[in-house]
mmCIF file of C-alpha atoms in Angstrom:
data_model
loop_
_atom_site.group_PDB
_atom_site.id
_atom_site.type_symbol
_atom_site.label_atom_id
_atom_site.label_comp_id
_atom_site.label_asym_id
_atom_site.label_seq_id
_atom_site.Cartn_x
_atom_site.Cartn_y
_atom_site.Cartn_z
ATOM 1 C CA MET D 18 32.018 -1.037 -30.375
ATOM 2 C CA ASN D 19 32.647 -4.408 -30.972
ATOM 3 C CA SER D 20 29.950 -6.298 -33.486
ATOM 4 C CA LYS D 21 27.593 -7.804 -31.013
ATOM 5 C CA VAL D 22 27.161 -4.961 -28.817
ATOM 6 C CA LYS D 23 26.667 -2.670 -32.312
ATOM 7 C CA CYS D 24 24.321 -5.169 -33.463
ATOM 8 C CA SER D 25 22.274 -4.929 -30.295
ATOM 9 C CA PHE D 26 22.326 -0.967 -30.190
ATOM 10 C CA VAL D 27 20.964 -1.244 -33.765
ATOM 11 C CA VAL D 28 18.134 -3.367 -32.939
ATOM 12 C CA VAL D 29 17.055 -0.761 -29.877
ATOM 13 C CA ALA D 30 17.314 2.040 -32.527
ATOM 14 C CA LEU D 31 15.167 0.800 -35.111
ATOM 15 C CA PHE D 32 12.332 -0.462 -32.662
ATOM 16 C CA CYS D 33 12.393 3.223 -30.951
ATOM 17 C CA MET D 34 12.343 4.700 -34.481
ATOM 18 C CA SER D 35 9.380 2.903 -35.530
ATOM 19 C CA LEU D 36 7.434 4.793 -32.983
ATOM 20 C CA SER D 37 6.537 7.977 -32.499
ATOM 21 C CA ALA D 38 8.466 9.864 -29.847
ATOM 22 C CA ASP D 39 5.795 11.163 -27.900
ATOM 23 C CA ARG D 40 4.338 7.657 -27.785
ATOM 24 C CA LEU D 41 7.585 6.082 -26.601
ATOM 25 C CA PHE D 42 8.505 8.541 -24.124
ATOM 26 C CA GLY D 43 5.883 10.888 -23.293
ATOM 27 C CA GLN D 44 3.743 9.418 -20.848
ATOM 28 C CA LYS D 45 0.653 11.421 -21.151
ATOM 29 C CA SER D 46 0.405 9.892 -24.838
ATOM 30 C CA ALA D 47 -1.687 6.384 -25.769
ATOM 31 C CA PRO D 48 -0.111 3.669 -24.791
ATOM 32 C CA MET D 49 2.160 0.916 -26.536
ATOM 33 C CA SER D 50 0.310 -2.618 -26.820
ATOM 34 C CA PHE D 51 1.159 -5.435 -24.994
ATOM 35 C CA GLU D 52 2.973 -6.795 -27.439
ATOM 36 C CA ASP D 53 4.940 -3.916 -28.088
ATOM 37 C CA VAL D 54 5.731 -3.518 -24.350
ATOM 38 C CA VAL D 55 7.169 -6.914 -23.951
ATOM 39 C CA SER D 56 9.537 -6.129 -26.989
ATOM 40 C CA PHE D 57 10.350 -2.809 -25.924
ATOM 41 C CA VAL D 58 11.580 -4.265 -22.793
ATOM 42 C CA ASN D 59 13.045 -7.425 -24.259
ATOM 43 C CA GLN D 60 15.911 -5.260 -26.035
ATOM 44 C CA ASN D 61 16.704 -4.213 -22.467
ATOM 45 C CA GLY D 62 16.026 -6.835 -20.102
ATOM 46 C CA ARG D 63 14.337 -10.227 -20.170
ATOM 47 C CA LEU D 64 10.250 -10.803 -19.455
ATOM 48 C CA ILE D 65 8.362 -14.160 -18.776
ATOM 49 C CA VAL D 66 5.083 -13.587 -20.517
ATOM 50 C CA LEU D 67 2.452 -15.887 -18.815
ATOM 51 C CA SER D 68 -0.222 -16.597 -21.198
ATOM 52 C CA ASP D 69 -4.050 -18.418 -21.306
ATOM 53 C CA ASP D 70 -4.722 -19.274 -25.073
ATOM 54 C CA SER D 71 -8.319 -19.894 -24.865
ATOM 55 C CA SER D 72 -8.729 -16.312 -23.446
ATOM 56 C CA GLY D 73 -5.474 -14.510 -24.946
ATOM 57 C CA ALA D 74 -5.181 -13.116 -21.152
ATOM 58 C CA SER D 75 -1.148 -12.581 -20.567
ATOM 59 C CA VAL D 76 0.930 -11.111 -17.879
ATOM 60 C CA ALA D 77 4.039 -10.059 -18.183
ATOM 61 C CA VAL D 78 6.727 -10.580 -15.488
ATOM 62 C CA TRP D 79 10.461 -8.754 -14.989
ATOM 63 C CA PRO D 80 13.068 -11.773 -12.915
ATOM 64 C CA ALA D 81 15.962 -8.756 -12.695
ATOM 65 C CA LYS D 82 13.348 -6.700 -11.409
ATOM 66 C CA GLN D 83 12.181 -8.095 -8.240
ATOM 67 C CA GLY D 84 9.737 -10.340 -10.216
ATOM 68 C CA ARG D 85 6.974 -7.556 -10.672
ATOM 69 C CA VAL D 86 4.371 -7.850 -13.305
ATOM 70 C CA LEU D 87 5.222 -5.071 -15.342
ATOM 71 C CA THR D 88 1.979 -5.142 -17.340
ATOM 72 C CA SER D 89 -0.875 -7.561 -18.362
ATOM 73 C CA SER D 90 -3.901 -7.596 -20.985
ATOM 74 C CA ASP D 91 -6.593 -9.018 -22.164
ATOM 75 C CA ASP D 92 -5.228 -9.367 -25.685
ATOM 76 C CA PRO D 93 -1.791 -9.333 -26.620
ATOM 77 C CA LYS D 94 -2.211 -7.039 -29.453
ATOM 78 C CA GLY D 95 -4.344 -4.968 -27.424
ATOM 79 C CA HIS D 96 -3.824 -2.012 -24.215
ATOM 80 C CA SER D 97 -1.312 -2.708 -22.042
ATOM 81 C CA TYR D 98 -2.298 -1.942 -18.348
ATOM 82 C CA GLY D 99 0.476 -1.204 -16.421
ATOM 83 C CA TRP D 100 2.324 2.096 -16.324
ATOM 84 C CA VAL D 101 5.633 1.629 -17.884
ATOM 85 C CA ASN D 102 8.765 3.842 -17.594
ATOM 86 C CA TYR D 103 9.905 3.679 -21.337
ATOM 87 C CA ASP D 104 12.348 6.695 -21.051
ATOM 88 C CA LEU D 105 14.146 4.894 -17.831
ATOM 89 C CA ILE D 106 14.380 1.333 -19.045
ATOM 90 C CA ALA D 107 15.531 2.679 -22.749
ATOM 91 C CA SER D 108 18.224 5.280 -20.728
ATOM 92 C CA GLY D 109 20.158 1.991 -18.887
ATOM 93 C CA LYS D 110 20.349 4.468 -16.206
ATOM 94 C CA LEU D 111 20.213 4.018 -12.477
ATOM 95 C CA GLN D 112 18.517 6.796 -10.477
ATOM 96 C CA GLN D 113 19.583 7.687 -6.899
ATOM 97 C CA HIS D 114 16.594 7.356 -5.000
ATOM 98 C CA PHE D 115 14.131 5.210 -6.844
ATOM 99 C CA ASN D 116 14.027 3.327 -9.856
ATOM 100 C CA ALA D 117 10.415 3.846 -11.265
ATOM 101 C CA TYR D 118 10.182 1.282 -14.017
ATOM 102 C CA GLY D 119 6.626 0.829 -13.221
ATOM 103 C CA GLY D 120 4.735 -2.090 -12.808
ATOM 104 C CA GLU D 121 1.009 -3.528 -11.887
ATOM 105 C CA ASP D 122 2.179 -5.229 -8.900
ATOM 106 C CA ARG D 123 5.790 -4.723 -7.530
ATOM 107 C CA LEU D 124 7.493 -5.790 -4.001
ATOM 108 C CA TRP D 125 8.565 -3.769 -1.424
ATOM 109 C CA ILE D 126 9.126 -3.796 2.145
ATOM 110 C CA GLY D 127 7.602 -1.545 4.857
ATOM 111 C CA PRO D 128 7.891 0.894 6.841
ATOM 112 C CA GLU D 129 8.663 3.383 4.511
ATOM 113 C CA GLY D 130 9.236 6.119 7.463
ATOM 114 C CA GLY D 131 9.272 6.449 11.351
ATOM 115 C CA GLN D 132 12.012 5.323 13.743
ATOM 116 C CA PHE D 133 12.160 1.699 12.112
ATOM 117 C CA SER D 134 12.204 2.976 8.440
ATOM 118 C CA VAL D 135 14.423 0.909 5.788
ATOM 119 C CA PHE D 136 14.218 3.699 3.443
ATOM 120 C CA PHE D 137 16.145 6.387 5.649
ATOM 121 C CA ALA D 138 19.542 6.181 7.087
ATOM 122 C CA ALA D 139 20.173 6.915 10.704
ATOM 123 C CA LYS D 140 19.241 10.517 11.945
ATOM 124 C CA ALA D 141 18.650 11.356 8.635
ATOM 125 C CA PRO D 142 15.748 14.006 7.769
ATOM 126 C CA PHE D 143 12.437 12.440 6.468
ATOM 127 C CA ASP D 144 12.753 14.222 3.279
ATOM 128 C CA LEU D 145 12.917 13.326 -0.429
ATOM 129 C CA ASP D 146 16.721 14.082 -0.427
ATOM 130 C CA HIS D 147 17.437 11.595 2.297
ATOM 131 C CA TRP D 148 14.862 8.906 0.851
ATOM 132 C CA TYR D 149 16.050 5.796 -0.665
ATOM 133 C CA THR D 150 14.442 2.978 -1.790
ATOM 134 C CA PRO D 151 16.340 -0.459 -0.547
ATOM 135 C CA ALA D 152 18.342 -1.427 -3.657
ATOM 136 C CA PRO D 153 16.955 -5.152 -3.235
ATOM 137 C CA VAL D 154 13.486 -4.361 -4.084
ATOM 138 C CA ASP D 155 14.869 -1.386 -6.486
ATOM 139 C CA ILE D 156 17.494 -2.824 -9.165
ATOM 140 C CA GLU D 157 18.577 -6.465 -8.163
ATOM 141 C CA PRO D 158 17.308 -9.571 -9.658
ATOM 142 C CA PHE D 159 14.846 -12.069 -8.294
ATOM 143 C CA GLU D 160 16.157 -15.808 -8.851
ATOM 144 C CA VAL D 161 13.679 -17.908 -10.945
ATOM 145 C CA GLU D 162 12.762 -21.321 -9.254
ATOM 146 C CA ARG D 163 10.034 -22.551 -11.351
ATOM 147 C CA GLN D 164 8.269 -21.598 -14.253
ATOM 148 C CA THR D 165 4.868 -22.937 -16.061
ATOM 149 C CA LYS D 166 2.819 -21.262 -18.851
ATOM 150 C CA THR D 167 0.488 -19.772 -16.403
ATOM 151 C CA SER D 168 2.752 -19.290 -12.980
ATOM 152 C CA VAL D 169 6.392 -18.510 -12.062
ATOM 153 C CA SER D 170 7.953 -18.905 -8.779
ATOM 154 C CA LEU D 171 10.959 -16.327 -7.584
ATOM 155 C CA SER D 172 13.012 -16.129 -4.023
ATOM 156 C CA LYS D 173 16.051 -13.821 -2.661
ATOM 157 C CA GLU D 174 17.824 -13.382 0.007
ATOM 158 C CA PHE D 175 19.176 -9.849 1.475
ATOM 159 C CA THR D 176 19.784 -8.145 4.465
ATOM 160 C CA LEU D 177 18.373 -4.287 5.196
ATOM 161 C CA THR D 178 19.214 -2.033 8.057
ATOM 162 C CA ASN D 179 16.516 -0.049 9.639
ATOM 163 C CA TYR D 180 16.920 3.420 10.958
ATOM 164 C CA SER D 181 17.390 2.194 14.415
ATOM 165 C CA GLY D 182 20.421 -0.004 13.255
ATOM 166 C CA THR D 183 18.379 -3.039 13.698
ATOM 167 C CA ARG D 184 19.951 -5.464 10.980
ATOM 168 C CA PHE D 185 17.647 -8.072 9.377
ATOM 169 C CA ASN D 186 18.383 -11.104 7.185
ATOM 170 C CA VAL D 187 15.539 -11.856 5.310
ATOM 171 C CA ARG D 188 14.133 -14.396 2.499
ATOM 172 C CA VAL D 189 11.437 -13.632 -0.195
ATOM 173 C CA ASP D 190 9.537 -16.046 -1.912
ATOM 174 C CA ARG D 191 7.086 -15.004 -4.258
ATOM 175 C CA GLU D 192 4.692 -16.443 -7.341
ATOM 176 C CA VAL D 193 2.916 -15.027 -9.990
ATOM 177 C CA HIS D 194 0.047 -16.492 -11.148
ATOM 178 C CA LEU D 195 -2.498 -16.002 -14.232
ATOM 179 C CA LEU D 196 -5.860 -16.287 -13.521
ATOM 180 C CA THR D 197 -8.546 -18.192 -15.244
ATOM 181 C CA THR D 198 -11.759 -16.905 -16.800
ATOM 182 C CA GLU D 199 -13.497 -18.886 -14.355
ATOM 183 C CA GLN D 200 -11.376 -17.801 -10.950
ATOM 184 C CA ILE D 201 -11.948 -14.443 -12.136
ATOM 185 C CA TRP D 202 -15.576 -14.152 -12.515
ATOM 186 C CA SER D 203 -15.532 -16.550 -8.889
ATOM 187 C CA ASP D 204 -13.015 -13.446 -7.232
ATOM 188 C CA LEU D 205 -15.333 -10.852 -8.428
ATOM 189 C CA HIS D 206 -18.681 -12.337 -7.313
ATOM 190 C CA VAL D 207 -20.739 -11.689 -10.290
ATOM 191 C CA ALA D 208 -22.008 -14.395 -13.154
ATOM 192 C CA LYS D 209 -20.097 -14.407 -16.466
ATOM 193 C CA MET D 210 -21.142 -11.440 -18.971
ATOM 194 C CA PRO D 211 -20.799 -11.826 -22.369
ATOM 195 C CA GLY D 212 -18.615 -9.326 -24.729
ATOM 196 C CA VAL D 213 -16.635 -8.425 -21.460
ATOM 197 C CA LYS D 214 -13.002 -8.565 -21.784
ATOM 198 C CA LEU D 215 -10.612 -9.037 -18.588
ATOM 199 C CA VAL D 216 -7.466 -10.281 -17.144
ATOM 200 C CA GLY D 217 -6.607 -11.137 -13.779
ATOM 201 C CA PHE D 218 -3.446 -12.308 -12.295
ATOM 202 C CA GLU D 219 -2.216 -12.253 -8.449
ATOM 203 C CA SER D 220 1.339 -12.531 -6.399
ATOM 204 C CA GLU D 221 1.344 -14.959 -3.510
ATOM 205 C CA ASN D 222 4.505 -13.087 -1.226
ATOM 206 C CA ARG D 223 6.178 -14.761 1.849
ATOM 207 C CA LEU D 224 8.513 -13.174 4.096
ATOM 208 C CA THR D 225 10.999 -15.195 6.190
ATOM 209 C CA ASN D 226 13.041 -14.300 9.261
ATOM 210 C CA LEU D 227 16.764 -16.008 8.437
ATOM 211 C CA ALA D 228 18.084 -14.754 11.891
ATOM 212 C CA ALA D 229 19.012 -16.917 14.245
ATOM 213 C CA SER D 230 16.862 -14.947 16.598
ATOM 214 C CA SER D 231 13.529 -13.586 17.022
ATOM 215 C CA TRP D 232 12.160 -10.092 15.759
ATOM 216 C CA SER D 233 10.951 -7.865 18.399
ATOM 217 C CA LYS D 234 8.705 -4.291 18.310
ATOM 218 C CA SER D 235 11.024 -2.631 20.332
ATOM 219 C CA THR D 236 13.733 -2.822 17.429
ATOM 220 C CA GLY D 237 11.525 -2.788 14.907
ATOM 221 C CA LEU D 238 9.597 -5.329 12.343
ATOM 222 C CA LEU D 239 9.043 -5.759 8.515
ATOM 223 C CA SER D 240 6.332 -6.184 6.427
ATOM 224 C CA LEU D 241 5.578 -7.039 2.701
ATOM 225 C CA TRP D 242 4.189 -4.091 0.891
ATOM 226 C CA VAL D 243 2.949 -4.767 -2.927
ATOM 227 C CA LEU D 244 2.347 -1.714 -4.718
ATOM 228 C CA GLY D 245 0.607 -1.171 -8.665
ATOM 229 C CA GLN D 246 1.456 1.511 -10.712
ATOM 230 C CA PHE D 247 -1.339 2.300 -13.401
ATOM 231 C CA ASN D 248 -1.814 4.616 -16.151
ATOM 232 C CA ALA D 249 -3.148 7.951 -15.039
ATOM 233 C CA SER D 250 -6.101 9.951 -17.435
ATOM 234 C CA PRO D 251 -8.089 13.335 -16.236
ATOM 235 C CA SER D 252 -11.123 11.364 -15.665
ATOM 236 C CA ALA D 253 -10.022 8.231 -13.706
ATOM 237 C CA ARG D 254 -10.573 8.307 -10.025
ATOM 238 C CA ILE D 255 -9.745 5.296 -7.445
ATOM 239 C CA ILE D 256 -12.252 3.713 -5.508
ATOM 240 C CA LEU D 257 -11.682 2.737 -1.635
ATOM 241 C CA PRO D 258 -14.433 0.943 -0.095
ATOM 242 C CA ILE D 259 -14.579 1.480 4.048
ATOM 243 C CA ARG D 260 -16.080 -0.106 6.824
ATOM 244 C CA ALA D 261 -19.375 2.626 7.903
ATOM 245 C CA GLY D 262 -18.935 3.476 11.304
ATOM 246 C CA SER D 263 -18.324 6.184 13.937
ATOM 247 C CA THR D 264 -14.885 7.830 14.639
ATOM 248 C CA ALA D 265 -15.044 6.536 18.037
ATOM 249 C CA GLU D 266 -15.695 2.761 16.921
ATOM 250 C CA LEU D 267 -13.418 2.698 13.963
ATOM 251 C CA GLY D 268 -11.305 5.772 14.055
ATOM 252 C CA ILE D 269 -11.027 8.036 11.246
ATOM 253 C CA PRO D 270 -12.053 7.114 7.816
ATOM 254 C CA VAL D 271 -9.029 7.854 6.015
ATOM 255 C CA THR D 272 -5.637 9.057 6.454
ATOM 256 C CA SER D 273 -5.051 12.077 3.977
ATOM 257 C CA ASP D 274 -2.069 14.022 5.026
ATOM 258 C CA TYR D 275 0.786 11.937 3.626
ATOM 259 C CA PHE D 276 2.089 14.625 1.790
ATOM 260 C CA GLY D 277 -0.145 17.465 3.180
ATOM 261 C CA THR D 278 -3.655 18.311 2.940
ATOM 262 C CA VAL D 279 -5.273 16.815 -0.234
ATOM 263 C CA PRO D 280 -7.707 19.619 -2.062
ATOM 264 C CA ALA D 281 -11.005 19.334 -1.250
ATOM 265 C CA ASP D 282 -11.803 18.988 -4.865
ATOM 266 C CA ARG D 283 -9.483 15.738 -5.423
ATOM 267 C CA ILE D 284 -10.940 13.900 -2.711
ATOM 268 C CA ALA D 285 -14.784 12.707 -1.965
ATOM 269 C CA VAL D 286 -14.959 10.977 1.845
ATOM 270 C CA LYS D 287 -18.422 9.102 2.032
ATOM 271 C CA PRO D 288 -19.919 6.878 4.448
ATOM 272 C CA SER D 289 -18.753 3.359 2.768
ATOM 273 C CA VAL D 290 -16.594 4.418 0.302
ATOM 274 C CA ILE D 291 -13.657 6.850 -0.644
ATOM 275 C CA ILE D 292 -13.484 8.583 -4.040
ATOM 276 C CA PHE D 293 -9.925 9.761 -5.122
ATOM 277 C CA LYS D 294 -8.687 11.635 -8.299
ATOM 278 C CA ALA D 295 -6.229 9.748 -10.249
ATOM 279 C CA ASP D 296 -4.728 12.191 -12.953
ATOM 280 C CA ALA D 297 -1.255 12.345 -11.951
ATOM 281 C CA GLN D 298 -1.444 16.089 -11.494
ATOM 282 C CA TYR D 299 -0.855 16.223 -8.024
ATOM 283 C CA ARG D 300 1.105 14.350 -5.225
ATOM 284 C CA SER D 301 -0.797 12.908 -2.717
ATOM 285 C CA LYS D 302 -1.244 9.805 -1.162
ATOM 286 C CA LEU D 303 -4.245 8.298 1.092
ATOM 287 C CA GLY D 304 -4.186 5.138 3.570
ATOM 288 C CA LEU D 305 -6.971 2.726 5.242
ATOM 289 C CA SER D 306 -6.513 1.496 8.937
ATOM 290 C CA PRO D 307 -6.851 -1.987 9.283
ATOM 291 C CA LEU D 308 -10.332 -1.208 10.983
ATOM 292 C CA ARG D 309 -11.672 0.365 7.867
ATOM 293 C CA ALA D 310 -10.224 -1.402 5.004
ATOM 294 C CA LYS D 311 -12.220 -4.001 3.722
ATOM 295 C CA GLY D 312 -9.460 -6.370 1.751
ATOM 296 C CA THR D 313 -10.409 -4.622 -1.824
ATOM 297 C CA LEU D 314 -9.582 -1.353 -3.429
ATOM 298 C CA GLY D 315 -10.668 -0.018 -7.432
ATOM 299 C CA SER D 316 -10.142 2.270 -9.859
ATOM 300 C CA TYR D 317 -12.425 3.223 -12.713
ATOM 301 C CA ASP D 318 -11.305 4.988 -15.961
ATOM 302 C CA PRO D 319 -14.414 6.286 -17.959
ATOM 303 C CA GLN D 320 -12.580 7.228 -20.960
ATOM 304 C CA ASN D 321 -11.412 3.513 -21.522
ATOM 305 C CA HIS D 322 -14.448 1.827 -20.224
ATOM 306 C CA LEU D 323 -11.957 0.108 -17.718
ATOM 307 C CA LEU D 324 -12.765 -1.162 -14.471
ATOM 308 C CA THR D 325 -9.788 -2.274 -11.980
ATOM 309 C CA ILE D 326 -10.178 -4.438 -8.748
ATOM 310 C CA VAL D 327 -7.419 -5.082 -6.485
ATOM 311 C CA GLN D 328 -8.015 -7.446 -3.602
ATOM 312 C CA TYR D 329 -5.419 -8.273 -0.877
ATOM 313 C CA SER D 330 -5.148 -10.853 2.198
ATOM 314 C CA GLN D 331 -6.326 -9.347 5.682
ATOM 315 C CA PRO D 332 -6.135 -11.702 8.369
ATOM 316 C CA THR D 333 -9.074 -10.673 10.665
ATOM 317 C CA HIS D 334 -7.166 -10.910 14.037
ATOM 318 C CA GLU D 335 -4.226 -8.721 12.838
ATOM 319 C CA THR D 336 -4.621 -5.126 13.896
ATOM 320 C CA GLU D 337 -0.893 -4.188 13.490
ATOM 321 C CA TYR D 338 0.678 -2.881 10.559
ATOM 322 C CA VAL D 339 3.767 -0.806 10.397
ATOM 323 C CA ASN D 340 3.488 3.041 10.496
ATOM 324 C CA SER D 341 5.259 4.362 6.873
ATOM 325 C CA ALA D 342 4.512 7.883 8.076
ATOM 326 C CA TRP D 343 8.035 10.359 7.322
ATOM 327 C CA LYS D 344 8.274 11.325 10.948
ATOM 328 C CA ILE D 345 9.396 9.372 14.432
ATOM 329 C CA GLN D 346 6.048 7.977 15.625
ATOM 330 C CA GLN D 347 4.695 7.551 18.766
ATOM 331 C CA ASP D 348 2.803 4.254 17.440
ATOM 332 C CA PRO D 349 4.914 2.704 15.134
ATOM 333 C CA PHE D 350 2.310 -0.397 14.605
ATOM 334 C CA ASN D 351 -0.524 1.813 14.012
ATOM 335 C CA GLY D 352 -0.370 1.920 10.093
ATOM 336 C CA ASP D 353 -2.379 1.257 7.183
ATOM 337 C CA VAL D 354 -3.040 -1.762 5.282
ATOM 338 C CA ALA D 355 -3.989 -0.171 2.005
ATOM 339 C CA ASN D 356 -3.148 2.718 0.435
ATOM 340 C CA CYS D 357 -3.287 4.580 -3.024
ATOM 341 C CA TYR D 358 -1.295 7.448 -4.800
ATOM 342 C CA ASN D 359 -1.710 9.983 -7.137
ATOM 343 C CA ASP D 360 1.535 11.270 -8.648
ATOM 344 C CA GLY D 361 2.342 14.509 -9.302
ATOM 345 C CA PRO D 362 5.458 17.584 -9.093
ATOM 346 C CA PRO D 363 6.936 17.019 -5.660
ATOM 347 C CA ALA D 364 7.455 20.712 -5.257
ATOM 348 C CA PRO D 365 6.647 23.533 -7.878
ATOM 349 C CA GLY D 366 9.238 23.433 -11.369
ATOM 350 C CA LYS D 367 10.186 19.655 -9.838
ATOM 351 C CA PRO D 368 9.590 16.891 -12.621
ATOM 352 C CA GLN D 369 7.406 14.225 -11.372
ATOM 353 C CA MET D 370 7.893 10.568 -11.695
ATOM 354 C CA GLY D 371 5.764 9.929 -14.177
ATOM 355 C CA ASP D 372 1.511 9.909 -15.093
ATOM 356 C CA PHE D 373 0.958 7.041 -13.079
ATOM 357 C CA TYR D 374 -1.492 6.198 -9.756
ATOM 358 C CA GLU D 375 -0.724 3.797 -7.524
ATOM 359 C CA MET D 376 -2.840 0.901 -5.455
ATOM 360 C CA GLU D 377 -1.436 -0.977 -2.833
ATOM 361 C CA SER D 378 -1.335 -3.446 0.540
ATOM 362 C CA SER D 379 0.234 -4.737 3.094
ATOM 363 C CA SER D 380 0.924 -7.734 5.218
ATOM 364 C CA PRO D 381 0.667 -7.631 9.046
ATOM 365 C CA ALA D 382 3.492 -6.561 11.325
ATOM 366 C CA LYS D 383 4.896 -9.534 12.922
ATOM 367 C CA VAL D 384 7.112 -10.818 15.296
ATOM 368 C CA LEU D 385 8.935 -13.534 13.634
ATOM 369 C CA ALA D 386 10.734 -15.883 15.778
ATOM 370 C CA SER D 387 13.982 -17.384 13.740
ATOM 371 C CA HIS D 388 12.844 -19.113 10.025
ATOM 372 C CA ALA D 389 9.026 -18.043 11.183
ATOM 373 C CA SER D 390 7.191 -16.168 7.906
ATOM 374 C CA VAL D 391 4.872 -14.022 7.100
ATOM 375 C CA GLU D 392 2.575 -14.470 3.907
ATOM 376 C CA HIS D 393 0.512 -11.608 1.659
ATOM 377 C CA VAL D 394 -1.596 -12.145 -1.541
ATOM 378 C CA HIS D 395 -2.413 -9.391 -3.920
ATOM 379 C CA ARG D 396 -4.231 -9.673 -6.998
ATOM 380 C CA THR D 397 -5.285 -7.328 -9.666
ATOM 381 C CA ILE D 398 -8.201 -8.045 -12.061
ATOM 382 C CA HIS D 399 -8.782 -5.440 -15.277
ATOM 383 C CA ILE D 400 -12.043 -5.748 -16.799
ATOM 384 C CA VAL D 401 -13.492 -3.594 -19.802
ATOM 385 C CA GLY D 402 -17.252 -3.668 -20.585
ATOM 386 C CA THR D 403 -20.120 -1.272 -21.239
ATOM 387 C CA GLU D 404 -20.893 0.916 -18.324
ATOM 388 C CA LYS D 405 -23.827 -0.735 -17.350
ATOM 389 C CA GLN D 406 -21.945 -4.038 -17.198
ATOM 390 C CA LEU D 407 -18.824 -2.529 -15.250
ATOM 391 C CA ASP D 408 -21.659 -0.999 -12.735
ATOM 392 C CA VAL D 409 -22.806 -4.334 -12.025
ATOM 393 C CA ILE D 410 -19.478 -5.278 -11.034
ATOM 394 C CA ALA D 411 -18.592 -2.443 -9.004
ATOM 395 C CA HIS D 412 -21.429 -3.154 -7.065
ATOM 396 C CA ALA D 413 -20.774 -6.197 -6.546
ATOM 397 C CA ALA D 414 -16.955 -6.237 -6.103
ATOM 398 C CA LEU D 415 -16.894 -3.094 -4.395
ATOM 399 C CA GLY D 416 -19.977 -2.348 -2.978
ATOM 400 C CA VAL D 417 -20.500 0.950 -4.834
ATOM 401 C CA SER D 418 -22.244 1.974 -7.956
ATOM 402 C CA LEU D 419 -20.327 3.998 -10.858
ATOM 403 C CA ASP D 420 -22.900 6.921 -10.479
ATOM 404 C CA GLN D 421 -21.370 7.490 -7.146
ATOM 405 C CA VAL D 422 -17.651 7.734 -8.476
ATOM 406 C CA GLN D 423 -17.832 11.329 -8.337
ATOM 407 C CA LEU D 424 -15.840 14.457 -6.776
ATOM 408 C CA PRO D 425 -16.828 17.569 -5.908
ATOM 409 C CA GLN D 426 -16.730 20.807 -8.276
ATOM 410 C CA PRO D 427 -14.255 23.086 -7.945
#
């Protein structure tokens, strides 16, 4: 071992020893502070920290991992809001199917399942053993194009081949912005409240067809897909506002059978909102169609007095989205615009990915001409305050009261 490598190894070892083993690796213990996370990851990579000196809000972006927002905080010495897989990062090893490093805003490309999937090879069964995340949106870096104190722009060109054999040459451009306090209150549609702590950021994503010919629905389309991983807790709940209306008019309220039937005590389907348990104890996923989705998602963790709001672009004239169900589909463009996921063991006795839940959104499926693009914006806001303050914000941003965030008793 040369002296430089030996020195780096000692630095990492000393840092890890400064934290208790369960805090560093045990996903069910209290998370590290934002500064701790940045220091830890910087031993294994390089994060770009966007910050606002006036508010203390900070966001950590990881160029080597697709420019994902790994985590954020309203105070550098305070709570780190993104779920981070310390164990995997520290190991330096690559997983075969998916490297779940974590992150509040990571970019994938859809669809995940079906005859136009970019996660399954041709003729492969639609199961976990044959599911592989495309390398460009899993382990490969994005190039930093521009950087300021509060924003960073990145890009990457790559090729994907879908289940049906269609080859796509594409470019992704991605810009992450730290939002000002004024922008956040405006986006929440609430007047500024004293004593409330918050941090907000958004990613602007663009997917461009670099091929000389147009894409075709008959051979498959791609979509931008943004996923955020957050720390689960026993009392945390995901909040999915939906458009009220009959099934005949708007279709089913929610798709809930991605991984089998969701137990009744883990979901509540109400006329204008879906409540879903976010405790990382049962692997399950929900989806909202463009007729039901309202451009916003949320979660509430009463244990930490934390309300999280996700807002995303949803063009009113677009109704076709890629279908990511793990099966050959009759209608591959009748998919969801928004999803949420709760992690858990994939089968009895099998290890789960981590102690997290996800909130996700997707761009429409568009037939792109040569060098044409589709764009998608995904915004994340964390708010810490009293229950009364958070209730006012939940009313304004999600259209629900926090006393509605209840689930049936088993």
